[in-house]
Amino acid sequence: MAFSAGVKQELCRPRIARRCCAQAEAYGVLLFCGAFHSRQARIVTECPALKERLPALFRRAFRVSFDQITGRGEGKSAFLIEDPAKLRTIFEAFDLEWDASVSLHINLALLEEEHCRTAFLRGAFLAGGSVTDPMKGYHLELATSHYYVGRELPALLREAGFEPKETSRKGNFVIYFKQNEHIEDFLTFLGAPVSAMAVMNAKLERDLQGRVNRQVNCDSANLDKTVAAAREQLAAIGRLRESGRLETLPDKLRETARLRTEHPELNLAQLGALCDPAVGKSALNHRMRKLMELAEGLKGEQTRDG
């Protein structure tokens, strides 16, 4: 199941209690559905849970039934009301003008109570909302075809403590969130705490994976540096050995050369632990620099002799 469908399924689980909240939820559905005007209400959805919820929601809110329901199986279904008497009942419930030429607004007077605002926003998301799988990204949006609704919803959300962004796309007005914290809070507000927790867990998992990747990259870079340094050190030791100078060096330097030759894959701290007695990284680094300087001196001598 897609993440967005799972969110809607969770939102549809609570029973429809107060009639005022049923009307508010239906109001959100109608303003964000396929079509809503004085001639028709058409709600299109492919969410199975919403398909089951809509008939009960409209009976509770308006005591009306749908005139027609198409595509009851899998895929998209359309819920239609075209009976003028039923449509007038719905319009009167929201105190809307019975005129197809009048643009629809959000009647804020019907949403004064917080539980009604929550129900309204839940209906809006069920009909016109979507949210990206948080393992792939963070994006939640609500889209409506009604201009004033698209302008008034952000104000309603800000009153509820949210900071949405706005845009338009293909004739629709889109209100959206891009930050995971805002999406978590909004889903919790709507009544989908399980989905909100999934967003939080996804963020933690992505952060952990990011830290692991950065550590792996850092370890890889350090390994590359160790290999390159060891290659230079082995070349220097080889020059000292070929010249006969290696055997004349102090015991500590000869021990360092021997350990580096036997363990080219180890870093300086690991080599230092093999010394007898063990020495720290700083001490072994000092010895290694001395070997490198002696080898560089050999190169200078060879150049002058040449």
JSON list of C-alpha atoms in Angstrom, two decimals, residues 20-130:
[
{"chain": "A", "resi": 20, "resn": "CYS", "atom": "CA", "xyz": [-21.23, 19.27, 13.25]},
{"chain": "A", "resi": 21, "resn": "CYS", "atom": "CA", "xyz": [-17.93, 17.43, 12.67]},
{"chain": "A", "resi": 22, "resn": "ALA", "atom": "CA", "xyz": [-19.56, 15.22, 10.04]},
{"chain": "A", "resi": 23, "resn": "GLN", "atom": "CA", "xyz": [-20.69, 18.36, 8.22]},
{"chain": "A", "resi": 24, "resn": "ALA", "atom": "CA", "xyz": [-17.25, 19.95, 8.59]},
{"chain": "A", "resi": 25, "resn": "GLU", "atom": "CA", "xyz": [-15.51, 16.83, 7.23]},
{"chain": "A", "resi": 26, "resn": "ALA", "atom": "CA", "xyz": [-17.98, 16.63, 4.33]},
{"chain": "A", "resi": 27, "resn": "TYR", "atom": "CA", "xyz": [-17.38, 20.36, 3.71]},
{"chain": "A", "resi": 28, "resn": "GLY", "atom": "CA", "xyz": [-13.65, 19.70, 3.36]},
{"chain": "A", "resi": 29, "resn": "VAL", "atom": "CA", "xyz": [-14.32, 16.74, 1.06]},
{"chain": "A", "resi": 30, "resn": "LEU", "atom": "CA", "xyz": [-16.63, 18.78, -1.20]},
{"chain": "A", "resi": 31, "resn": "LEU", "atom": "CA", "xyz": [-14.31, 21.79, -1.52]},
{"chain": "A", "resi": 32, "resn": "PHE", "atom": "CA", "xyz": [-11.37, 19.55, -2.46]},
{"chain": "A", "resi": 33, "resn": "CYS", "atom": "CA", "xyz": [-13.15, 16.90, -4.56]},
{"chain": "A", "resi": 34, "resn": "GLY", "atom": "CA", "xyz": [-13.64, 16.55, -8.32]},
{"chain": "A", "resi": 35, "resn": "ALA", "atom": "CA", "xyz": [-16.59, 18.97, -8.67]},
{"chain": "A", "resi": 36, "resn": "PHE", "atom": "CA", "xyz": [-18.92, 20.88, -6.37]},
{"chain": "A", "resi": 37, "resn": "HIS", "atom": "CA", "xyz": [-21.45, 23.45, -7.59]},
{"chain": "A", "resi": 38, "resn": "SER", "atom": "CA", "xyz": [-25.20, 24.02, -7.68]},
{"chain": "A", "resi": 39, "resn": "ARG", "atom": "CA", "xyz": [-25.70, 21.40, -10.39]},
{"chain": "A", "resi": 40, "resn": "GLN", "atom": "CA", "xyz": [-23.53, 18.57, -9.16]},
{"chain": "A", "resi": 41, "resn": "ALA", "atom": "CA", "xyz": [-21.37, 17.21, -6.39]},
{"chain": "A", "resi": 42, "resn": "ARG", "atom": "CA", "xyz": [-18.88, 14.64, -7.67]},
{"chain": "A", "resi": 43, "resn": "ILE", "atom": "CA", "xyz": [-16.28, 13.03, -5.43]},
{"chain": "A", "resi": 44, "resn": "VAL", "atom": "CA", "xyz": [-13.65, 10.88, -7.11]},
{"chain": "A", "resi": 45, "resn": "THR", "atom": "CA", "xyz": [-11.42, 8.61, -5.05]},
{"chain": "A", "resi": 46, "resn": "GLU", "atom": "CA", "xyz": [-9.53, 5.34, -5.26]},
{"chain": "A", "resi": 47, "resn": "CYS", "atom": "CA", "xyz": [-9.10, 5.01, -1.49]},
{"chain": "A", "resi": 48, "resn": "PRO", "atom": "CA", "xyz": [-11.10, 1.95, -0.32]},
{"chain": "A", "resi": 49, "resn": "ALA", "atom": "CA", "xyz": [-11.51, 3.32, 3.20]},
{"chain": "A", "resi": 50, "resn": "LEU", "atom": "CA", "xyz": [-12.90, 6.62, 1.92]},
{"chain": "A", "resi": 51, "resn": "LYS", "atom": "CA", "xyz": [-15.28, 4.76, -0.40]},
{"chain": "A", "resi": 52, "resn": "GLU", "atom": "CA", "xyz": [-16.72, 3.02, 2.64]},
{"chain": "A", "resi": 53, "resn": "ARG", "atom": "CA", "xyz": [-16.83, 6.20, 4.73]},
{"chain": "A", "resi": 54, "resn": "LEU", "atom": "CA", "xyz": [-18.51, 8.61, 2.29]},
{"chain": "A", "resi": 55, "resn": "PRO", "atom": "CA", "xyz": [-22.09, 7.19, 2.33]},
{"chain": "A", "resi": 56, "resn": "ALA", "atom": "CA", "xyz": [-22.20, 7.14, 6.13]},
{"chain": "A", "resi": 57, "resn": "LEU", "atom": "CA", "xyz": [-20.60, 10.59, 6.31]},
{"chain": "A", "resi": 58, "resn": "PHE", "atom": "CA", "xyz": [-23.21, 12.20, 4.04]},
{"chain": "A", "resi": 59, "resn": "ARG", "atom": "CA", "xyz": [-26.08, 10.46, 5.82]},
{"chain": "A", "resi": 60, "resn": "ARG", "atom": "CA", "xyz": [-24.81, 11.77, 9.16]},
{"chain": "A", "resi": 61, "resn": "ALA", "atom": "CA", "xyz": [-24.03, 15.26, 7.86]},
{"chain": "A", "resi": 62, "resn": "PHE", "atom": "CA", "xyz": [-27.04, 15.97, 5.62]},
{"chain": "A", "resi": 63, "resn": "ARG", "atom": "CA", "xyz": [-29.32, 12.92, 5.79]},
{"chain": "A", "resi": 64, "resn": "VAL", "atom": "CA", "xyz": [-28.90, 12.44, 2.06]},
{"chain": "A", "resi": 65, "resn": "SER", "atom": "CA", "xyz": [-27.63, 9.54, -0.05]},
{"chain": "A", "resi": 66, "resn": "PHE", "atom": "CA", "xyz": [-25.63, 9.60, -3.25]},
{"chain": "A", "resi": 67, "resn": "ASP", "atom": "CA", "xyz": [-27.61, 9.46, -6.49]},
{"chain": "A", "resi": 68, "resn": "GLN", "atom": "CA", "xyz": [-25.01, 7.29, -8.17]},
{"chain": "A", "resi": 69, "resn": "ILE", "atom": "CA", "xyz": [-21.79, 5.50, -7.30]},
{"chain": "A", "resi": 70, "resn": "THR", "atom": "CA", "xyz": [-19.66, 4.26, -10.18]},
{"chain": "A", "resi": 71, "resn": "GLY", "atom": "CA", "xyz": [-16.67, 1.92, -10.08]},
{"chain": "A", "resi": 72, "resn": "ARG", "atom": "CA", "xyz": [-17.30, 0.21, -6.76]},
{"chain": "A", "resi": 73, "resn": "GLY", "atom": "CA", "xyz": [-14.40, -2.22, -7.23]},
{"chain": "A", "resi": 74, "resn": "GLU", "atom": "CA", "xyz": [-10.69, -1.47, -7.32]},
{"chain": "A", "resi": 75, "resn": "GLY", "atom": "CA", "xyz": [-9.47, 1.73, -8.93]},
{"chain": "A", "resi": 76, "resn": "LYS", "atom": "CA", "xyz": [-11.26, 5.05, -8.96]},
{"chain": "A", "resi": 77, "resn": "SER", "atom": "CA", "xyz": [-14.87, 5.44, -7.93]},
{"chain": "A", "resi": 78, "resn": "ALA", "atom": "CA", "xyz": [-17.12, 8.45, -8.44]},
{"chain": "A", "resi": 79, "resn": "PHE", "atom": "CA", "xyz": [-19.81, 9.45, -5.91]},
{"chain": "A", "resi": 80, "resn": "LEU", "atom": "CA", "xyz": [-22.46, 11.68, -7.54]},
{"chain": "A", "resi": 81, "resn": "ILE", "atom": "CA", "xyz": [-25.27, 13.90, -6.27]},
{"chain": "A", "resi": 82, "resn": "GLU", "atom": "CA", "xyz": [-27.30, 15.72, -8.93]},
{"chain": "A", "resi": 83, "resn": "ASP", "atom": "CA", "xyz": [-30.72, 15.89, -7.29]},
{"chain": "A", "resi": 84, "resn": "PRO", "atom": "CA", "xyz": [-31.43, 19.65, -6.84]},
{"chain": "A", "resi": 85, "resn": "ALA", "atom": "CA", "xyz": [-33.19, 19.07, -3.52]},
{"chain": "A", "resi": 86, "resn": "LYS", "atom": "CA", "xyz": [-30.19, 17.22, -2.08]},
{"chain": "A", "resi": 87, "resn": "LEU", "atom": "CA", "xyz": [-27.75, 19.81, -3.39]},
{"chain": "A", "resi": 88, "resn": "ARG", "atom": "CA", "xyz": [-29.85, 22.63, -1.92]},
{"chain": "A", "resi": 89, "resn": "THR", "atom": "CA", "xyz": [-29.81, 20.85, 1.46]},
{"chain": "A", "resi": 90, "resn": "ILE", "atom": "CA", "xyz": [-26.00, 20.72, 1.31]},
{"chain": "A", "resi": 91, "resn": "PHE", "atom": "CA", "xyz": [-25.68, 24.35, 0.20]},
{"chain": "A", "resi": 92, "resn": "GLU", "atom": "CA", "xyz": [-27.99, 25.51, 2.98]},
{"chain": "A", "resi": 93, "resn": "ALA", "atom": "CA", "xyz": [-26.00, 23.56, 5.58]},
{"chain": "A", "resi": 94, "resn": "PHE", "atom": "CA", "xyz": [-22.93, 25.59, 4.63]},
{"chain": "A", "resi": 95, "resn": "ASP", "atom": "CA", "xyz": [-24.83, 28.85, 4.06]},
{"chain": "A", "resi": 96, "resn": "LEU", "atom": "CA", "xyz": [-23.62, 28.92, 0.43]},
{"chain": "A", "resi": 97, "resn": "GLU", "atom": "CA", "xyz": [-25.25, 30.99, -2.32]},
{"chain": "A", "resi": 98, "resn": "TRP", "atom": "CA", "xyz": [-27.36, 28.95, -4.73]},
{"chain": "A", "resi": 99, "resn": "ASP", "atom": "CA", "xyz": [-25.73, 30.42, -7.81]},
{"chain": "A", "resi": 100, "resn": "ALA", "atom": "CA", "xyz": [-23.32, 28.65, -10.18]},
{"chain": "A", "resi": 101, "resn": "SER", "atom": "CA", "xyz": [-21.63, 31.95, -11.04]},
{"chain": "A", "resi": 102, "resn": "VAL", "atom": "CA", "xyz": [-20.59, 32.64, -7.44]},
{"chain": "A", "resi": 103, "resn": "SER", "atom": "CA", "xyz": [-17.13, 31.41, -6.42]},
{"chain": "A", "resi": 104, "resn": "LEU", "atom": "CA", "xyz": [-17.01, 29.20, -3.38]},
{"chain": "A", "resi": 105, "resn": "HIS", "atom": "CA", "xyz": [-15.40, 30.33, -0.12]},
{"chain": "A", "resi": 106, "resn": "ILE", "atom": "CA", "xyz": [-14.62, 28.63, 3.16]},
{"chain": "A", "resi": 107, "resn": "ASN", "atom": "CA", "xyz": [-17.31, 29.65, 5.63]},
{"chain": "A", "resi": 108, "resn": "LEU", "atom": "CA", "xyz": [-15.12, 30.12, 8.69]},
{"chain": "A", "resi": 109, "resn": "ALA", "atom": "CA", "xyz": [-18.14, 30.62, 10.92]},
{"chain": "A", "resi": 110, "resn": "LEU", "atom": "CA", "xyz": [-18.80, 26.87, 10.61]},
{"chain": "A", "resi": 111, "resn": "LEU", "atom": "CA", "xyz": [-15.27, 26.06, 11.80]},
{"chain": "A", "resi": 112, "resn": "GLU", "atom": "CA", "xyz": [-15.00, 28.03, 15.02]},
{"chain": "A", "resi": 113, "resn": "GLU", "atom": "CA", "xyz": [-14.55, 24.93, 17.17]},
{"chain": "A", "resi": 114, "resn": "GLU", "atom": "CA", "xyz": [-11.19, 23.18, 16.95]},
{"chain": "A", "resi": 115, "resn": "HIS", "atom": "CA", "xyz": [-12.76, 19.74, 16.50]},
{"chain": "A", "resi": 116, "resn": "CYS", "atom": "CA", "xyz": [-14.69, 21.09, 13.48]},
{"chain": "A", "resi": 117, "resn": "ARG", "atom": "CA", "xyz": [-11.55, 22.65, 11.98]},
{"chain": "A", "resi": 118, "resn": "THR", "atom": "CA", "xyz": [-9.77, 19.33, 12.41]},
{"chain": "A", "resi": 119, "resn": "ALA", "atom": "CA", "xyz": [-12.67, 17.49, 10.74]},
{"chain": "A", "resi": 120, "resn": "PHE", "atom": "CA", "xyz": [-12.69, 20.01, 7.87]},
{"chain": "A", "resi": 121, "resn": "LEU", "atom": "CA", "xyz": [-8.96, 19.62, 7.23]},
{"chain": "A", "resi": 122, "resn": "ARG", "atom": "CA", "xyz": [-9.28, 15.84, 7.49]},
{"chain": "A", "resi": 123, "resn": "GLY", "atom": "CA", "xyz": [-11.97, 15.89, 4.80]},
{"chain": "A", "resi": 124, "resn": "ALA", "atom": "CA", "xyz": [-9.86, 18.20, 2.63]},
{"chain": "A", "resi": 125, "resn": "PHE", "atom": "CA", "xyz": [-6.92, 15.82, 2.84]},
{"chain": "A", "resi": 126, "resn": "LEU", "atom": "CA", "xyz": [-9.05, 12.74, 2.20]},
{"chain": "A", "resi": 127, "resn": "ALA", "atom": "CA", "xyz": [-10.45, 14.26, -0.99]},
{"chain": "A", "resi": 128, "resn": "GLY", "atom": "CA", "xyz": [-7.62, 16.41, -2.32]},
{"chain": "A", "resi": 129, "resn": "GLY", "atom": "CA", "xyz": [-4.53, 15.53, -0.36]},
{"chain": "A", "resi": 130, "resn": "SER", "atom": "CA", "xyz": [-1.46, 13.39, -0.83]}
]
